[in-house]
mmCIF file of N, CA and C and ligand atoms in Angstrom:
data_model
loop_
_atom_site.group_PDB
_atom_site.id
_atom_site.type_symbol
_atom_site.label_atom_id
_atom_site.label_comp_id
_atom_site.label_asym_id
_atom_site.label_seq_id
_atom_site.Cartn_x
_atom_site.Cartn_y
_atom_site.Cartn_z
ATOM 1 N N MET A 1 0.836 -1.199 0.000
ATOM 2 C CA MET A 1 0.000 0.000 0.000
ATOM 3 C C MET A 1 0.876 1.257 0.000
ATOM 4 N N PRO A 2 0.546 2.204 -0.851
ATOM 5 C CA PRO A 2 1.300 3.468 -0.818
ATOM 6 C C PRO A 2 1.027 4.196 0.504
ATOM 7 N N ASP A 3 1.961 4.966 0.919
ATOM 8 C CA ASP A 3 1.843 5.710 2.166
ATOM 9 C C ASP A 3 0.970 6.946 1.959
ATOM 10 N N LEU A 4 -0.027 7.089 2.803
ATOM 11 C CA LEU A 4 -0.951 8.218 2.677
ATOM 12 C C LEU A 4 -0.219 9.560 2.770
ATOM 13 N N ARG A 5 0.876 9.570 3.516
ATOM 14 C CA ARG A 5 1.615 10.832 3.663
ATOM 15 C C ARG A 5 2.149 11.339 2.335
ATOM 16 N N ASP A 6 2.434 10.385 1.424
ATOM 17 C CA ASP A 6 2.958 10.783 0.117
ATOM 18 C C ASP A 6 1.934 11.617 -0.661
ATOM 19 N N LEU A 7 0.661 11.394 -0.330
ATOM 20 C CA LEU A 7 -0.409 12.103 -1.027
ATOM 21 C C LEU A 7 -0.425 13.581 -0.646
ATOM 22 N N TYR A 8 -0.103 13.820 0.612
ATOM 23 C CA TYR A 8 -0.188 15.191 1.099
ATOM 24 C C TYR A 8 1.161 15.891 0.962
ATOM 25 N N GLN A 9 1.500 16.149 -0.267
ATOM 26 C CA GLN A 9 2.764 16.806 -0.524
ATOM 27 C C GLN A 9 2.703 18.252 -0.037
ATOM 28 N N GLU A 10 3.884 18.811 0.124
ATOM 29 C CA GLU A 10 3.995 20.145 0.703
ATOM 30 C C GLU A 10 3.130 21.182 -0.024
ATOM 31 N N VAL A 11 3.152 21.121 -1.349
ATOM 32 C CA VAL A 11 2.414 22.129 -2.121
ATOM 33 C C VAL A 11 0.905 21.998 -1.891
ATOM 34 N N ILE A 12 0.443 20.765 -1.693
ATOM 35 C CA ILE A 12 -0.984 20.535 -1.433
ATOM 36 C C ILE A 12 -1.354 21.076 -0.051
ATOM 37 N N LEU A 13 -0.524 20.793 0.924
ATOM 38 C CA LEU A 13 -0.790 21.296 2.277
ATOM 39 C C LEU A 13 -0.772 22.817 2.309
ATOM 40 N N GLU A 14 0.164 23.384 1.584
ATOM 41 C CA GLU A 14 0.305 24.837 1.578
ATOM 42 C C GLU A 14 -0.934 25.498 0.960
ATOM 43 N N HIS A 15 -1.403 24.935 -0.161
ATOM 44 C CA HIS A 15 -2.599 25.500 -0.818
ATOM 45 C C HIS A 15 -3.856 25.291 0.026
ATOM 46 N N SER A 16 -3.907 24.173 0.761
ATOM 47 C CA SER A 16 -5.111 23.926 1.568
ATOM 48 C C SER A 16 -5.165 24.887 2.754
ATOM 49 N N LYS A 17 -3.991 25.292 3.244
ATOM 50 C CA LYS A 17 -3.961 26.226 4.382
ATOM 51 C C LYS A 17 -4.183 27.665 3.929
ATOM 52 N N ALA A 18 -3.686 27.989 2.744
ATOM 53 C CA ALA A 18 -3.798 29.353 2.236
ATOM 54 C C ALA A 18 -4.270 29.324 0.792
ATOM 55 N N PRO A 19 -5.550 28.935 0.577
ATOM 56 C CA PRO A 19 -6.047 28.798 -0.791
ATOM 57 C C PRO A 19 -6.025 30.119 -1.560
ATOM 58 N N ARG A 20 -5.653 30.029 -2.836
ATOM 59 C CA ARG A 20 -5.622 31.210 -3.693
ATOM 60 C C ARG A 20 -7.012 31.445 -4.289
ATOM 61 N N ASN A 21 -7.301 32.715 -4.596
ATOM 62 C CA ASN A 21 -8.586 33.086 -5.212
ATOM 63 C C ASN A 21 -9.781 32.575 -4.396
ATOM 64 N N PHE A 22 -9.586 32.555 -3.080
ATOM 65 C CA PHE A 22 -10.617 32.028 -2.180
ATOM 66 C C PHE A 22 -11.548 33.168 -1.768
ATOM 67 N N HIS A 23 -12.434 33.511 -2.696
ATOM 68 C CA HIS A 23 -13.364 34.615 -2.450
ATOM 69 C C HIS A 23 -14.486 34.549 -3.486
ATOM 70 N N THR A 24 -15.589 35.210 -3.172
ATOM 71 C CA THR A 24 -16.658 35.310 -4.158
ATOM 72 C C THR A 24 -16.269 36.406 -5.150
ATOM 73 N N ILE A 25 -16.947 36.422 -6.286
ATOM 74 C CA ILE A 25 -16.739 37.501 -7.260
ATOM 75 C C ILE A 25 -18.108 38.104 -7.533
ATOM 76 N N ALA A 26 -18.293 39.330 -7.062
ATOM 77 C CA ALA A 26 -19.609 39.966 -7.136
ATOM 78 C C ALA A 26 -20.097 40.092 -8.586
ATOM 79 N N GLN A 27 -19.163 40.402 -9.502
ATOM 80 C CA GLN A 27 -19.565 40.620 -10.893
ATOM 81 C C GLN A 27 -19.434 39.362 -11.766
ATOM 82 N N ALA A 28 -19.263 38.208 -11.120
ATOM 83 C CA ALA A 28 -19.145 36.955 -11.878
ATOM 84 C C ALA A 28 -20.385 36.749 -12.746
ATOM 85 N N ASN A 29 -20.190 36.322 -13.995
ATOM 86 C CA ASN A 29 -21.359 36.057 -14.842
ATOM 87 C C ASN A 29 -21.666 34.563 -14.969
ATOM 88 N N GLN A 30 -20.836 33.724 -14.345
ATOM 89 C CA GLN A 30 -21.118 32.291 -14.300
ATOM 90 C C GLN A 30 -20.777 31.801 -12.902
ATOM 91 N N LYS A 31 -21.616 30.933 -12.361
ATOM 92 C CA LYS A 31 -21.225 30.287 -11.106
ATOM 93 C C LYS A 31 -21.932 28.952 -10.982
ATOM 94 N N ALA A 32 -21.365 28.071 -10.191
ATOM 95 C CA ALA A 32 -21.978 26.766 -9.956
ATOM 96 C C ALA A 32 -21.556 26.274 -8.579
ATOM 97 N N GLU A 33 -22.405 25.394 -8.050
ATOM 98 C CA GLU A 33 -22.165 24.840 -6.730
ATOM 99 C C GLU A 33 -21.898 23.351 -6.879
ATOM 100 N N GLY A 34 -20.887 22.871 -6.174
ATOM 101 C CA GLY A 34 -20.543 21.444 -6.263
ATOM 102 C C GLY A 34 -20.440 20.817 -4.889
ATOM 103 N N PHE A 35 -20.833 19.544 -4.827
ATOM 104 C CA PHE A 35 -20.885 18.846 -3.546
ATOM 105 C C PHE A 35 -20.371 17.425 -3.710
ATOM 106 N N ASN A 36 -19.523 17.015 -2.785
ATOM 107 C CA ASN A 36 -19.032 15.626 -2.762
ATOM 108 C C ASN A 36 -19.512 14.991 -1.458
ATOM 109 N N PRO A 37 -20.686 14.326 -1.497
ATOM 110 C CA PRO A 37 -21.291 13.809 -0.270
ATOM 111 C C PRO A 37 -20.420 12.766 0.440
ATOM 112 N N LEU A 38 -19.581 12.088 -0.312
ATOM 113 C CA LEU A 38 -18.743 11.041 0.257
ATOM 114 C C LEU A 38 -17.774 11.593 1.290
ATOM 115 N N CYS A 39 -17.347 12.836 1.069
ATOM 116 C CA CYS A 39 -16.325 13.436 1.934
ATOM 117 C C CYS A 39 -16.851 14.678 2.641
ATOM 118 N N GLY A 40 -17.900 15.291 2.066
ATOM 119 C CA GLY A 40 -18.445 16.519 2.645
ATOM 120 C C GLY A 40 -17.873 17.783 2.027
ATOM 121 N N ASP A 41 -17.104 17.643 0.957
ATOM 122 C CA ASP A 41 -16.548 18.815 0.268
ATOM 123 C C ASP A 41 -17.675 19.571 -0.422
ATOM 124 N N HIS A 42 -17.665 20.889 -0.273
ATOM 125 C CA HIS A 42 -18.775 21.699 -0.787
ATOM 126 C C HIS A 42 -18.240 23.068 -1.206
ATOM 127 N N PHE A 43 -18.247 23.320 -2.510
ATOM 128 C CA PHE A 43 -17.683 24.575 -3.002
ATOM 129 C C PHE A 43 -18.603 25.255 -4.005
ATOM 130 N N THR A 44 -18.503 26.567 -4.061
ATOM 131 C CA THR A 44 -19.125 27.322 -5.137
ATOM 132 C C THR A 44 -17.998 27.985 -5.931
ATOM 133 N N VAL A 45 -18.054 27.834 -7.245
ATOM 134 C CA VAL A 45 -17.033 28.416 -8.122
ATOM 135 C C VAL A 45 -17.660 29.597 -8.873
ATOM 136 N N TYR A 46 -16.974 30.719 -8.844
ATOM 137 C CA TYR A 46 -17.425 31.959 -9.509
ATOM 138 C C TYR A 46 -16.487 32.250 -10.675
ATOM 139 N N VAL A 47 -17.061 32.557 -11.831
ATOM 140 C CA VAL A 47 -16.225 32.827 -12.994
ATOM 141 C C VAL A 47 -16.715 34.084 -13.715
ATOM 142 N N THR A 48 -15.773 34.927 -14.086
ATOM 143 C CA THR A 48 -16.081 36.038 -14.977
ATOM 144 C C THR A 48 -15.551 35.658 -16.349
ATOM 145 N N VAL A 49 -16.481 35.414 -17.267
ATOM 146 C CA VAL A 49 -16.103 35.018 -18.617
ATOM 147 C C VAL A 49 -16.259 36.224 -19.531
ATOM 148 N N ASP A 50 -15.204 36.501 -20.286
ATOM 149 C CA ASP A 50 -15.240 37.597 -21.248
ATOM 150 C C ASP A 50 -15.036 36.988 -22.625
ATOM 151 N N GLY A 51 -16.097 36.940 -23.428
ATOM 152 C CA GLY A 51 -16.010 36.231 -24.710
ATOM 153 C C GLY A 51 -15.776 34.762 -24.428
ATOM 154 N N ASP A 52 -14.608 34.270 -24.795
ATOM 155 C CA ASP A 52 -14.291 32.869 -24.562
ATOM 156 C C ASP A 52 -13.239 32.721 -23.457
ATOM 157 N N ALA A 53 -12.833 33.846 -22.860
ATOM 158 C CA ALA A 53 -11.724 33.799 -21.899
ATOM 159 C C ALA A 53 -12.196 33.816 -20.449
ATOM 160 N N ILE A 54 -11.539 33.015 -19.645
ATOM 161 C CA ILE A 54 -11.797 33.024 -18.203
ATOM 162 C C ILE A 54 -10.979 34.172 -17.622
ATOM 163 N N GLN A 55 -11.662 35.305 -17.473
ATOM 164 C CA GLN A 55 -10.956 36.515 -17.055
ATOM 165 C C GLN A 55 -10.631 36.490 -15.559
ATOM 166 N N ASP A 56 -11.602 36.004 -14.787
ATOM 167 C CA ASP A 56 -11.389 35.936 -13.342
ATOM 168 C C ASP A 56 -12.120 34.715 -12.800
ATOM 169 N N ILE A 57 -11.578 34.155 -11.716
ATOM 170 C CA ILE A 57 -12.190 32.976 -11.108
ATOM 171 C C ILE A 57 -11.906 32.976 -9.617
ATOM 172 N N GLY A 58 -12.911 32.590 -8.851
ATOM 173 C CA GLY A 58 -12.746 32.486 -7.414
ATOM 174 C C GLY A 58 -13.615 31.359 -6.893
ATOM 175 N N PHE A 59 -13.392 30.966 -5.647
ATOM 176 C CA PHE A 59 -14.246 29.934 -5.072
ATOM 177 C C PHE A 59 -14.414 30.166 -3.578
ATOM 178 N N GLN A 60 -15.499 29.586 -3.057
ATOM 179 C CA GLN A 60 -15.805 29.657 -1.640
ATOM 180 C C GLN A 60 -16.328 28.313 -1.195
ATOM 181 N N GLY A 61 -16.244 28.047 0.079
ATOM 182 C CA GLY A 61 -16.782 26.799 0.589
ATOM 183 C C GLY A 61 -15.808 26.127 1.520
ATOM 184 N N SER A 62 -16.069 24.830 1.761
ATOM 185 C CA SER A 62 -15.203 24.105 2.680
ATOM 186 C C SER A 62 -15.035 22.665 2.204
ATOM 187 N N GLY A 63 -13.944 22.067 2.618
ATOM 188 C CA GLY A 63 -13.689 20.686 2.224
ATOM 189 C C GLY A 63 -12.368 20.222 2.783
ATOM 190 N N CYS A 64 -12.009 19.001 2.441
ATOM 191 C CA CYS A 64 -10.762 18.423 2.927
ATOM 192 C C CYS A 64 -9.567 19.091 2.233
ATOM 193 N N ALA A 65 -8.387 18.777 2.717
ATOM 194 C CA ALA A 65 -7.161 19.393 2.181
ATOM 195 C C ALA A 65 -7.014 19.165 0.679
ATOM 196 N N ILE A 66 -7.318 17.951 0.220
ATOM 197 C CA ILE A 66 -7.161 17.644 -1.204
ATOM 198 C C ILE A 66 -8.121 18.477 -2.048
ATOM 199 N N SER A 67 -9.389 18.535 -1.633
ATOM 200 C CA SER A 67 -10.381 19.263 -2.437
ATOM 201 C C SER A 67 -10.084 20.757 -2.462
ATOM 202 N N LYS A 68 -9.649 21.286 -1.326
ATOM 203 C CA LYS A 68 -9.395 22.721 -1.250
ATOM 204 C C LYS A 68 -8.137 23.094 -2.033
ATOM 205 N N ALA A 69 -7.097 22.294 -1.887
ATOM 206 C CA ALA A 69 -5.856 22.562 -2.630
ATOM 207 C C ALA A 69 -6.098 22.428 -4.125
ATOM 208 N N SER A 70 -6.902 21.435 -4.510
ATOM 209 C CA SER A 70 -7.198 21.239 -5.921
ATOM 210 C C SER A 70 -7.953 22.434 -6.492
ATOM 211 N N ALA A 71 -8.936 22.925 -5.741
ATOM 212 C CA ALA A 71 -9.705 24.098 -6.178
ATOM 213 C C ALA A 71 -8.791 25.319 -6.305
ATOM 214 N N SER A 72 -7.949 25.497 -5.311
ATOM 215 C CA SER A 72 -7.034 26.634 -5.298
ATOM 216 C C SER A 72 -6.097 26.597 -6.511
ATOM 217 N N MET A 73 -5.500 25.442 -6.746
ATOM 218 C CA MET A 73 -4.543 25.327 -7.846
ATOM 219 C C MET A 73 -5.241 25.366 -9.199
ATOM 220 N N MET A 74 -6.497 24.899 -9.236
ATOM 221 C CA MET A 74 -7.277 24.994 -10.472
ATOM 222 C C MET A 74 -7.501 26.454 -10.849
ATOM 223 N N THR A 75 -7.855 27.270 -9.869
ATOM 224 C CA THR A 75 -8.133 28.683 -10.190
ATOM 225 C C THR A 75 -6.888 29.341 -10.781
ATOM 226 N N GLN A 76 -5.732 29.001 -10.227
ATOM 227 C CA GLN A 76 -4.486 29.569 -10.759
ATOM 228 C C GLN A 76 -4.210 29.062 -12.172
ATOM 229 N N ALA A 77 -4.512 27.775 -12.382
ATOM 230 C CA ALA A 77 -4.181 27.152 -13.667
ATOM 231 C C ALA A 77 -5.059 27.645 -14.817
ATOM 232 N N VAL A 78 -6.333 27.955 -14.533
ATOM 233 C CA VAL A 78 -7.249 28.278 -15.640
ATOM 234 C C VAL A 78 -7.466 29.776 -15.850
ATOM 235 N N LYS A 79 -7.037 30.574 -14.896
ATOM 236 C CA LYS A 79 -7.232 32.023 -15.014
ATOM 237 C C LYS A 79 -6.520 32.535 -16.266
ATOM 238 N N GLY A 80 -7.252 33.231 -17.116
ATOM 239 C CA GLY A 80 -6.672 33.758 -18.345
ATOM 240 C C GLY A 80 -6.749 32.800 -19.521
ATOM 241 N N LYS A 81 -7.150 31.560 -19.257
ATOM 242 C CA LYS A 81 -7.248 30.586 -20.349
ATOM 243 C C LYS A 81 -8.624 30.670 -21.030
ATOM 244 N N SER A 82 -8.707 30.068 -22.218
ATOM 245 C CA SER A 82 -10.002 29.982 -22.891
ATOM 246 C C SER A 82 -10.781 28.817 -22.281
ATOM 247 N N LYS A 83 -12.086 28.800 -22.534
ATOM 248 C CA LYS A 83 -12.922 27.705 -22.037
ATOM 249 C C LYS A 83 -12.417 26.362 -22.551
ATOM 250 N N ALA A 84 -12.030 26.322 -23.826
ATOM 251 C CA ALA A 84 -11.557 25.067 -24.433
ATOM 252 C C ALA A 84 -10.250 24.608 -23.788
ATOM 253 N N GLU A 85 -9.373 25.572 -23.494
ATOM 254 C CA GLU A 85 -8.102 25.219 -22.835
ATOM 255 C C GLU A 85 -8.350 24.673 -21.434
ATOM 256 N N ALA A 86 -9.317 25.273 -20.735
ATOM 257 C CA ALA A 86 -9.640 24.815 -19.385
ATOM 258 C C ALA A 86 -10.209 23.400 -19.429
ATOM 259 N N LYS A 87 -11.046 23.147 -20.442
ATOM 260 C CA LYS A 87 -11.635 21.811 -20.591
ATOM 261 C C LYS A 87 -10.556 20.773 -20.884
ATOM 262 N N LYS A 88 -9.622 21.129 -21.732
ATOM 263 C CA LYS A 88 -8.539 20.217 -22.094
ATOM 264 C C LYS A 88 -7.666 19.923 -20.865
ATOM 265 N N LEU A 89 -7.416 20.970 -20.077
ATOM 266 C CA LEU A 89 -6.609 20.805 -18.875
ATOM 267 C C LEU A 89 -7.330 19.882 -17.885
ATOM 268 N N PHE A 90 -8.651 20.031 -17.789
ATOM 269 C CA PHE A 90 -9.437 19.160 -16.909
ATOM 270 C C PHE A 90 -9.322 17.707 -17.376
ATOM 271 N N ASP A 91 -9.420 17.490 -18.685
ATOM 272 C CA ASP A 91 -9.305 16.127 -19.223
ATOM 273 C C ASP A 91 -7.962 15.510 -18.843
ATOM 274 N N THR A 92 -6.902 16.305 -18.983
ATOM 275 C CA THR A 92 -5.556 15.822 -18.652
ATOM 276 C C THR A 92 -5.435 15.547 -17.157
ATOM 277 N N PHE A 93 -5.971 16.490 -16.362
ATOM 278 C CA PHE A 93 -5.927 16.354 -14.902
ATOM 279 C C PHE A 93 -6.725 15.126 -14.456
ATOM 280 N N HIS A 94 -7.889 14.935 -15.066
ATOM 281 C CA HIS A 94 -8.746 13.804 -14.708
ATOM 282 C C HIS A 94 -8.043 12.480 -14.992
ATOM 283 N N LYS A 95 -7.363 12.436 -16.119
ATOM 284 C CA LYS A 95 -6.613 11.241 -16.490
ATOM 285 C C LYS A 95 -5.492 10.995 -15.472
ATOM 286 N N LEU A 96 -4.830 12.067 -15.066
ATOM 287 C CA LEU A 96 -3.737 11.963 -14.102
ATOM 288 C C LEU A 96 -4.219 11.392 -12.766
ATOM 289 N N VAL A 97 -5.328 11.917 -12.254
ATOM 290 C CA VAL A 97 -5.757 11.492 -10.919
ATOM 291 C C VAL A 97 -6.472 10.140 -10.933
ATOM 292 N N THR A 98 -6.922 9.705 -12.107
ATOM 293 C CA THR A 98 -7.561 8.386 -12.153
ATOM 294 C C THR A 98 -6.571 7.288 -12.537
ATOM 295 N N THR A 99 -5.557 7.635 -13.334
ATOM 296 C CA THR A 99 -4.611 6.603 -13.795
ATOM 297 C C THR A 99 -3.176 6.843 -13.322
ATOM 298 N N GLY A 100 -2.883 8.060 -12.849
ATOM 299 C CA GLY A 100 -1.505 8.388 -12.467
ATOM 300 C C GLY A 100 -0.652 8.747 -13.678
ATOM 301 N N GLU A 101 -1.270 8.724 -14.862
ATOM 302 C CA GLU A 101 -0.536 9.016 -16.096
ATOM 303 C C GLU A 101 -1.159 10.226 -16.784
ATOM 304 N N ALA A 102 -0.343 10.963 -17.489
ATOM 305 C CA ALA A 102 -0.888 12.046 -18.293
ATOM 306 C C ALA A 102 -0.244 12.068 -19.671
ATOM 307 N N ASN A 103 0.574 11.061 -19.932
ATOM 308 C CA ASN A 103 1.246 10.917 -21.231
ATOM 309 C C ASN A 103 1.943 12.205 -21.668
ATOM 310 N N GLY A 104 1.763 12.558 -22.922
ATOM 311 C CA GLY A 104 2.465 13.717 -23.462
ATOM 312 C C GLY A 104 1.959 15.054 -22.955
ATOM 313 N N ASP A 105 0.811 15.010 -22.279
ATOM 314 C CA ASP A 105 0.216 16.271 -21.821
ATOM 315 C C ASP A 105 0.717 16.680 -20.442
ATOM 316 N N ARG A 106 1.620 15.897 -19.886
ATOM 317 C CA ARG A 106 2.045 16.143 -18.505
ATOM 318 C C ARG A 106 2.590 17.561 -18.294
ATOM 319 N N ASN A 107 3.303 18.074 -19.290
ATOM 320 C CA ASN A 107 3.883 19.416 -19.161
ATOM 321 C C ASN A 107 2.814 20.491 -18.998
ATOM 322 N N ASP A 108 1.635 20.249 -19.585
ATOM 323 C CA ASP A 108 0.548 21.224 -19.486
ATOM 324 C C ASP A 108 0.084 21.392 -18.044
ATOM 325 N N LEU A 109 0.289 20.355 -17.240
ATOM 326 C CA LEU A 109 -0.253 20.360 -15.884
ATOM 327 C C LEU A 109 0.530 21.261 -14.935
ATOM 328 N N GLY A 110 1.804 21.444 -15.186
ATOM 329 C CA GLY A 110 2.622 22.247 -14.279
ATOM 330 C C GLY A 110 2.549 21.686 -12.871
ATOM 331 N N LYS A 111 2.258 22.580 -11.916
ATOM 332 C CA LYS A 111 2.205 22.172 -10.506
ATOM 333 C C LYS A 111 1.097 21.161 -10.217
ATOM 334 N N LEU A 112 0.084 21.119 -11.083
ATOM 335 C CA LEU A 112 -1.031 20.188 -10.859
ATOM 336 C C LEU A 112 -0.566 18.735 -10.858
ATOM 337 N N ALA A 113 0.627 18.490 -11.384
ATOM 338 C CA ALA A 113 1.176 17.128 -11.436
ATOM 339 C C ALA A 113 1.346 16.518 -10.043
ATOM 340 N N VAL A 114 1.382 17.362 -8.992
ATOM 341 C CA VAL A 114 1.534 16.810 -7.639
ATOM 342 C C VAL A 114 0.348 15.930 -7.242
ATOM 343 N N PHE A 115 -0.762 16.053 -7.979
ATOM 344 C CA PHE A 115 -1.938 15.254 -7.646
ATOM 345 C C PHE A 115 -1.889 13.832 -8.214
ATOM 346 N N SER A 116 -0.787 13.472 -8.857
ATOM 347 C CA SER A 116 -0.709 12.132 -9.447
ATOM 348 C C SER A 116 -0.901 11.042 -8.393
ATOM 349 N N GLY A 117 -0.472 11.308 -7.146
ATOM 350 C CA GLY A 117 -0.600 10.316 -6.071
ATOM 351 C C GLY A 117 -2.040 9.968 -5.733
ATOM 352 N N VAL A 118 -2.971 10.848 -6.121
ATOM 353 C CA VAL A 118 -4.387 10.627 -5.830
ATOM 354 C C VAL A 118 -4.891 9.334 -6.488
ATOM 355 N N SER A 119 -4.275 8.962 -7.605
ATOM 356 C CA SER A 119 -4.723 7.761 -8.322
ATOM 357 C C SER A 119 -4.586 6.493 -7.474
ATOM 358 N N GLU A 120 -3.739 6.548 -6.445
ATOM 359 C CA GLU A 120 -3.578 5.396 -5.547
ATOM 360 C C GLU A 120 -4.711 5.315 -4.522
ATOM 361 N N PHE A 121 -5.519 6.389 -4.454
ATOM 362 C CA PHE A 121 -6.583 6.458 -3.451
ATOM 363 C C PHE A 121 -7.892 6.826 -4.143
ATOM 364 N N PRO A 122 -8.568 5.828 -4.721
ATOM 365 C CA PRO A 122 -9.759 6.102 -5.549
ATOM 366 C C PRO A 122 -10.792 6.981 -4.866
ATOM 367 N N VAL A 123 -10.956 6.856 -3.553
ATOM 368 C CA VAL A 123 -11.974 7.647 -2.867
ATOM 369 C C VAL A 123 -11.615 9.139 -2.899
ATOM 370 N N ARG A 124 -10.335 9.433 -3.070
ATOM 371 C CA ARG A 124 -9.881 10.827 -3.102
ATOM 372 C C ARG A 124 -10.017 11.482 -4.480
ATOM 373 N N VAL A 125 -10.273 10.672 -5.498
ATOM 374 C CA VAL A 125 -10.396 11.225 -6.848
ATOM 375 C C VAL A 125 -11.536 12.239 -6.900
ATOM 376 N N LYS A 126 -12.624 11.938 -6.189
ATOM 377 C CA LYS A 126 -13.768 12.851 -6.187
ATOM 378 C C LYS A 126 -13.439 14.168 -5.500
ATOM 379 N N CYS A 127 -12.607 14.086 -4.469
ATOM 380 C CA CYS A 127 -12.162 15.305 -3.784
ATOM 381 C C CYS A 127 -11.349 16.174 -4.752
ATOM 382 N N ALA A 128 -10.453 15.515 -5.479
ATOM 383 C CA ALA A 128 -9.524 16.236 -6.353
ATOM 384 C C ALA A 128 -10.209 16.819 -7.583
ATOM 385 N N THR A 129 -11.307 16.196 -8.018
ATOM 386 C CA THR A 129 -11.946 16.651 -9.260
ATOM 387 C C THR A 129 -13.205 17.493 -9.030
ATOM 388 N N LEU A 130 -13.646 17.604 -7.776
ATOM 389 C CA LEU A 130 -14.905 18.329 -7.505
ATOM 390 C C LEU A 130 -14.906 19.750 -8.079
ATOM 391 N N ALA A 131 -13.857 20.508 -7.778
ATOM 392 C CA ALA A 131 -13.818 21.904 -8.250
ATOM 393 C C ALA A 131 -13.824 21.970 -9.772
ATOM 394 N N TRP A 132 -13.153 21.007 -10.398
ATOM 395 C CA TRP A 132 -13.092 20.988 -11.869
ATOM 396 C C TRP A 132 -14.469 20.700 -12.472
ATOM 397 N N HIS A 133 -15.171 19.713 -11.896
ATOM 398 C CA HIS A 133 -16.531 19.423 -12.374
ATOM 399 C C HIS A 133 -17.422 20.655 -12.185
ATOM 400 N N THR A 134 -17.236 21.327 -11.069
ATOM 401 C CA THR A 134 -18.040 22.510 -10.764
ATOM 402 C C THR A 134 -17.721 23.642 -11.745
ATOM 403 N N LEU A 135 -16.451 23.796 -12.067
ATOM 404 C CA LEU A 135 -16.063 24.814 -13.062
ATOM 405 C C LEU A 135 -16.711 24.516 -14.411
ATOM 406 N N GLN A 136 -16.677 23.246 -14.834
ATOM 407 C CA GLN A 136 -17.285 22.890 -16.119
ATOM 408 C C GLN A 136 -18.770 23.237 -16.125
ATOM 409 N N ALA A 137 -19.443 22.937 -15.009
ATOM 410 C CA ALA A 137 -20.877 23.237 -14.920
ATOM 411 C C ALA A 137 -21.107 24.742 -15.021
ATOM 412 N N ALA A 138 -20.246 25.514 -14.361
ATOM 413 C CA ALA A 138 -20.375 26.976 -14.414
ATOM 414 C C ALA A 138 -20.191 27.464 -15.844
ATOM 415 N N LEU A 139 -19.175 26.953 -16.524
ATOM 416 C CA LEU A 139 -18.883 27.397 -17.894
ATOM 417 C C LEU A 139 -19.982 26.989 -18.865
ATOM 418 N N GLU A 140 -20.653 25.871 -18.559
ATOM 419 C CA GLU A 140 -21.744 25.401 -19.415
ATOM 420 C C GLU A 140 -23.078 26.025 -19.019
ATOM 421 N N GLY A 141 -23.053 26.858 -17.970
ATOM 422 C CA GLY A 141 -24.265 27.545 -17.549
ATOM 423 C C GLY A 141 -25.310 26.640 -16.919
ATOM 424 N N LYS A 142 -24.851 25.506 -16.336
ATOM 425 C CA LYS A 142 -25.794 24.583 -15.702
ATOM 426 C C LYS A 142 -26.244 25.149 -14.355
ATOM 427 N N GLN A 143 -27.527 25.021 -14.098
ATOM 428 C CA GLN A 143 -28.090 25.605 -12.878
ATOM 429 C C GLN A 143 -28.089 24.627 -11.709
ATOM 430 N N GLU A 144 -28.277 23.348 -11.983
ATOM 431 C CA GLU A 144 -28.413 22.396 -10.888
ATOM 432 C C GLU A 144 -27.071 22.149 -10.209
ATOM 433 N N LYS A 145 -27.168 21.841 -8.936
ATOM 434 C CA LYS A 145 -25.990 21.579 -8.125
ATOM 435 C C LYS A 145 -25.252 20.353 -8.657
ATOM 436 N N VAL A 146 -23.924 20.461 -8.739
ATOM 437 C CA VAL A 146 -23.116 19.337 -9.181
ATOM 438 C C VAL A 146 -22.886 18.419 -7.990
ATOM 439 N N SER A 147 -23.095 17.113 -8.199
ATOM 440 C CA SER A 147 -22.772 16.161 -7.150
ATOM 441 C C SER A 147 -21.902 15.077 -7.723
ATOM 442 N N THR A 148 -20.912 14.638 -6.951
ATOM 443 C CA THR A 148 -20.018 13.587 -7.440
ATOM 444 C C THR A 148 -20.685 12.218 -7.314
ATOM 445 N N GLU A 149 -21.843 12.164 -6.651
ATOM 446 C CA GLU A 149 -22.527 10.876 -6.504
ATOM 447 C C GLU A 149 -23.639 10.747 -7.528
HETATM 448 ZN ZN1 ZN B 1 -12.584 15.518 0.244
#
């Protein structure tokens, strides 16, 4: 069995203690709420979309260290990107946390690569991907609450 401590790398702990873009955005034109009942992670993601670009992004809520760090690092990774780029990054990230592999796209992940250890802990995959699923729902203008179950 892999050691659980390996999952909580320094960068993940640091982001969970001091999440970036951890605030609402009053002028956001897209937002969505996501919930992971298995763990209790619950976040709302706010996005200001200008044309096709994610101009600003923030989030609020509470959850475990993995879910919060993932949300924090996601906001940094997608800010300034196009919707299509954010979707592609999510696909790569999802592959990484479910299989531990990202093939040729690994360079696109940057710091997000620290989440590769999540693939050893299937129950944590939902924590790591909650914010991403919620972002997709926001970008697609979905009104209903996102649930990982
Ligand atoms: Zn969690």
